[in-house]
Protein backbone atom coordinates (compact mmCIF):
# COMPACT_ATOMS: atom_id res chain seq x y z
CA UNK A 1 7.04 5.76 -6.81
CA UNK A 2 3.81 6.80 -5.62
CA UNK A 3 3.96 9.67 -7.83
CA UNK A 4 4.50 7.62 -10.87
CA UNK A 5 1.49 4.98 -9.80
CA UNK A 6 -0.68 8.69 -9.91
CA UNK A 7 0.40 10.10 -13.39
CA UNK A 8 -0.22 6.57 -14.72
CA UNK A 9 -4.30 6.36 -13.31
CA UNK A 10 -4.73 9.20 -15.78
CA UNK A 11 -4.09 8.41 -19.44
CA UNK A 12 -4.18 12.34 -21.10
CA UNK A 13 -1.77 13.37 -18.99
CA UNK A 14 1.51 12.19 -20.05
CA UNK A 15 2.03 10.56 -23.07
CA UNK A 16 1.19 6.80 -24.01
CA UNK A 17 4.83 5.70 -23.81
CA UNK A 18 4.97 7.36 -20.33
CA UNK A 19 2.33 6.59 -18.73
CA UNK A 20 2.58 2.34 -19.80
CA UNK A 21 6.15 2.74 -18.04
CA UNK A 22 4.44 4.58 -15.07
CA UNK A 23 2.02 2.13 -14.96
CA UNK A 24 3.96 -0.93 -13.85
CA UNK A 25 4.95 0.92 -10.67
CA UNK A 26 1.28 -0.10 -9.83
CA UNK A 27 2.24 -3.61 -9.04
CA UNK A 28 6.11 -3.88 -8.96
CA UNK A 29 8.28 -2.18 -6.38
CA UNK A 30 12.23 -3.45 -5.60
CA UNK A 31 11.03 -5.20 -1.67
CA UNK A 32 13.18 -5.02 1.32
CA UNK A 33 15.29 -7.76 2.18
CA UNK A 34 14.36 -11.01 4.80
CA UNK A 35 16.10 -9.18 7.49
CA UNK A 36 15.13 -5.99 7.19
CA UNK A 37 11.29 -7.24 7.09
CA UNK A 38 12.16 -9.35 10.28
CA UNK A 39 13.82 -6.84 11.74
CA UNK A 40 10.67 -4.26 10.54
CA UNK A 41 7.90 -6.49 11.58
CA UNK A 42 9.92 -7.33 15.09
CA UNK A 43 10.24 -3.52 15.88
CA UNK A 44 6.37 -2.93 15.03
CA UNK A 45 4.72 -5.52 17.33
CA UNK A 46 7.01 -6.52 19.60
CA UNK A 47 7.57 -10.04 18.70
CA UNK A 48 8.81 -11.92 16.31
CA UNK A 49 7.28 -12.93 13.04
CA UNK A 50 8.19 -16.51 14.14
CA UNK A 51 6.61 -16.41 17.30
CA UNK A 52 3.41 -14.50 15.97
CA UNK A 53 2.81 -17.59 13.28
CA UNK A 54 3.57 -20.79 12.47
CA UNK A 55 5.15 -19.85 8.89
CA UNK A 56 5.96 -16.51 7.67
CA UNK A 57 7.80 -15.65 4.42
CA UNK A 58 10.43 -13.34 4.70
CA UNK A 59 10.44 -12.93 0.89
CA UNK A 60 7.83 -10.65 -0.45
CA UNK A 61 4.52 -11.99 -2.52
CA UNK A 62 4.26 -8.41 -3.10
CA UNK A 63 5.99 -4.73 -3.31
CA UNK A 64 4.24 -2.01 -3.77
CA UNK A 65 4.94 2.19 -2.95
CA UNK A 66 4.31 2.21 1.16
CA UNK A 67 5.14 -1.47 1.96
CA UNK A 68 4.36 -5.23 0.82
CA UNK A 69 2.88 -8.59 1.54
CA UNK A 70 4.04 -12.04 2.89
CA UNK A 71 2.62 -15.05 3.34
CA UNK A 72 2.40 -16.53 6.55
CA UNK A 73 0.19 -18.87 8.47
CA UNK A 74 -0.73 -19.67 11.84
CA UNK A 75 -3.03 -23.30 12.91
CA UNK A 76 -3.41 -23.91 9.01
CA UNK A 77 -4.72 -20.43 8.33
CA UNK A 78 -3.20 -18.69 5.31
CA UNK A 79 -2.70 -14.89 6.23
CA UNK A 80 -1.54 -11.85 4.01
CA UNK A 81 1.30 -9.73 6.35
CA UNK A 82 1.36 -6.15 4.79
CA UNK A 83 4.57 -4.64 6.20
CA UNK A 84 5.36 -1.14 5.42
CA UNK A 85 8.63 0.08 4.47
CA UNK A 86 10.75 1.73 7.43
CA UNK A 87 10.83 5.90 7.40
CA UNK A 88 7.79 5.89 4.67
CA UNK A 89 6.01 8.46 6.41
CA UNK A 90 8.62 10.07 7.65
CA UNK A 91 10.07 10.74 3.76
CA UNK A 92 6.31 12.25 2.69
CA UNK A 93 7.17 15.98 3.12
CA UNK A 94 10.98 15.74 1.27
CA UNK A 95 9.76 13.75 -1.60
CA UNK A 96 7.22 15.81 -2.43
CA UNK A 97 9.16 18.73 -2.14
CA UNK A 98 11.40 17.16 -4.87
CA UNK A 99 8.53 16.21 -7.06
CA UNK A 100 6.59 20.24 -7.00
CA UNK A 101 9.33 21.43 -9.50
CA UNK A 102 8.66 18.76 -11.86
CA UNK A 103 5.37 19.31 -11.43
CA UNK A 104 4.99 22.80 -11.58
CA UNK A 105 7.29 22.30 -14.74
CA UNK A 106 4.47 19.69 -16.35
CA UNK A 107 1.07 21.30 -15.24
CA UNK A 108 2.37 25.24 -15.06
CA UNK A 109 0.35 25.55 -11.94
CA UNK A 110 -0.09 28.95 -9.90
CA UNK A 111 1.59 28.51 -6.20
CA UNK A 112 -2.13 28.74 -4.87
CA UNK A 113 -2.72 26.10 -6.81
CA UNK A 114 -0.20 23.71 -6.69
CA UNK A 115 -0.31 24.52 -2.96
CA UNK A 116 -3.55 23.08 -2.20
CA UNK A 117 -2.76 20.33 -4.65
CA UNK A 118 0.64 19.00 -2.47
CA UNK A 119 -1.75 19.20 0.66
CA UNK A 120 -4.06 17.13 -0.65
CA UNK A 121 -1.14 14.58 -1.84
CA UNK A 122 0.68 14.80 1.36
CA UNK A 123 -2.44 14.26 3.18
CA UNK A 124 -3.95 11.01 1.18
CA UNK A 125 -0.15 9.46 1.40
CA UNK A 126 -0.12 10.10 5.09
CA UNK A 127 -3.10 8.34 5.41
CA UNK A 128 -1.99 5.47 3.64
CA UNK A 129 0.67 4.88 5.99
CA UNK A 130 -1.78 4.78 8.92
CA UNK A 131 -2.60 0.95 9.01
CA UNK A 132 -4.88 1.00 12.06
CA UNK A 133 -6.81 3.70 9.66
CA UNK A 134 -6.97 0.69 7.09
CA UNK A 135 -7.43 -2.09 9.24
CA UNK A 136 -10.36 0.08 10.51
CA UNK A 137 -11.93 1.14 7.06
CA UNK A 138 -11.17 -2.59 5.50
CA UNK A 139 -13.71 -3.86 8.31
CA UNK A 140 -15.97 -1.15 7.68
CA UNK A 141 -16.35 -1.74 4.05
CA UNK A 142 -16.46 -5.53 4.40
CA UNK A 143 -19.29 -5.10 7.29
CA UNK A 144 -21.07 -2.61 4.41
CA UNK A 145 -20.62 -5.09 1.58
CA UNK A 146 -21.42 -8.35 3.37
CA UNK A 147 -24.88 -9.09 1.48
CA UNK A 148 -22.98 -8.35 -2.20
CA UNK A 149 -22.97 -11.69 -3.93
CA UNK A 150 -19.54 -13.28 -5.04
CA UNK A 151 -17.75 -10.27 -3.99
CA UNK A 152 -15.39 -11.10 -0.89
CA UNK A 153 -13.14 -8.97 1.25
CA UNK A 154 -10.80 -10.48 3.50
CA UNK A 155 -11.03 -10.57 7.64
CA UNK A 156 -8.59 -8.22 9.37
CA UNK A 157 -6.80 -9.12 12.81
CA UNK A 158 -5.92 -6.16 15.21
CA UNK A 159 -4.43 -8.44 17.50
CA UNK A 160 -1.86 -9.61 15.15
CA UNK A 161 -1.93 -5.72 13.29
CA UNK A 162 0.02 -2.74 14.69
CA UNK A 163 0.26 0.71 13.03
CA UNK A 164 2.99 -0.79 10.44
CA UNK A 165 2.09 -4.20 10.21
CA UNK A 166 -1.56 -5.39 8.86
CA UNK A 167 -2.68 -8.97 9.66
CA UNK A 168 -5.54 -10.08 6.98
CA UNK A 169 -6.77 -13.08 5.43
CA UNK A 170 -5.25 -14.56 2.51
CA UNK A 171 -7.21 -14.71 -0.43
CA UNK A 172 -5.81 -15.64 -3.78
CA UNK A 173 -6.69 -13.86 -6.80
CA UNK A 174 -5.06 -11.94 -10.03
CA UNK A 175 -4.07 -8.65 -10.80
CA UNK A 176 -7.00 -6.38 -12.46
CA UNK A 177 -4.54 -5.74 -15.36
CA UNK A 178 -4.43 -9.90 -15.72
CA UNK A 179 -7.96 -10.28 -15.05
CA UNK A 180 -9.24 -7.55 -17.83
């Protein structure tokens, strides 16, 4: 999935047809089921979503390739739950490892090449399913962007967070796609 969100950010490299197909993986991913994200979000802080808020949504508001958002709320505060998927990290290396012959197929990379180029991936999607690394880089950028007008970014919660679960304000807004 997170292959297909790549090819699609880049319009010459697969055809049109492709690459519109490719390009709804950006915002639609099949989410896990209520229990599993109880079950999920119970393993990852210790407690459960039900004790942690008032209301929580065990049905998605969003999928995407590494996890997905509920809704939940806690003293009349909306919040956005990112939960990742269970084993994400874990299935980096093997999916990739699937996806270098198709590549190397597409692109007709050398080994050197296409080497450095599956580090690179494997690193950036590792990263992605560091949430304290967000968590930390969402406050940074929101501390660095605080004087922008009409721009806002919403406030993280460590307390509530844990390295597969990310606690953030709600805020409501559309896709890009929508929006442009």
């Amino acid at each position: 999935l997170k292959v297909a969100q790549m090819l699609s950010m880049d319009k010459n490299i697969l055809p049109r047809a492709y690459s519109e197909k490719f390009a709804l993986s950006q915002y639609s991913a099949p989410p896990m089921s209520p229990p599993l994200v109880l079950k999920v979000f119970q393993n990852a802080t210790g407690k459960s979503a039900f004790d942690a808020f008032d209301q929580f949504d065990p049905k998605s508001l969003a999928a995407a390739s590494i996890g997905q958002v509920h809704l939940a709320s806690k003293d009349g505060k909306q919040y956005a739950v990112k939960i990742q998927y269970p084993g994400i990290s874990d299935s980096i290396q093997s999916d990739l490892r699937m996806v270098k012959p198709i590549a190397n197929a597409m692109f007709g990379l050398s080994e050197k090449e296409m080497k450095k180029y599956f580090q690179e991936v494997e690193e950036k999607l590792i990263e992605e399913t560091d949430y304290h690394l967000e968590l930390k880089r969402g406050q940074e950028i929101a501390e660095a962007c605080v004087h922008l007008e009409n721009i806002y970014f919403p406030k993280y919660y460590p307390e509530l967070s844990s390295g597969k679960v990310l606690v953030m304000d709600h805020i409501r807004g559309q896709h890009l796609k929508e929006f442009l």
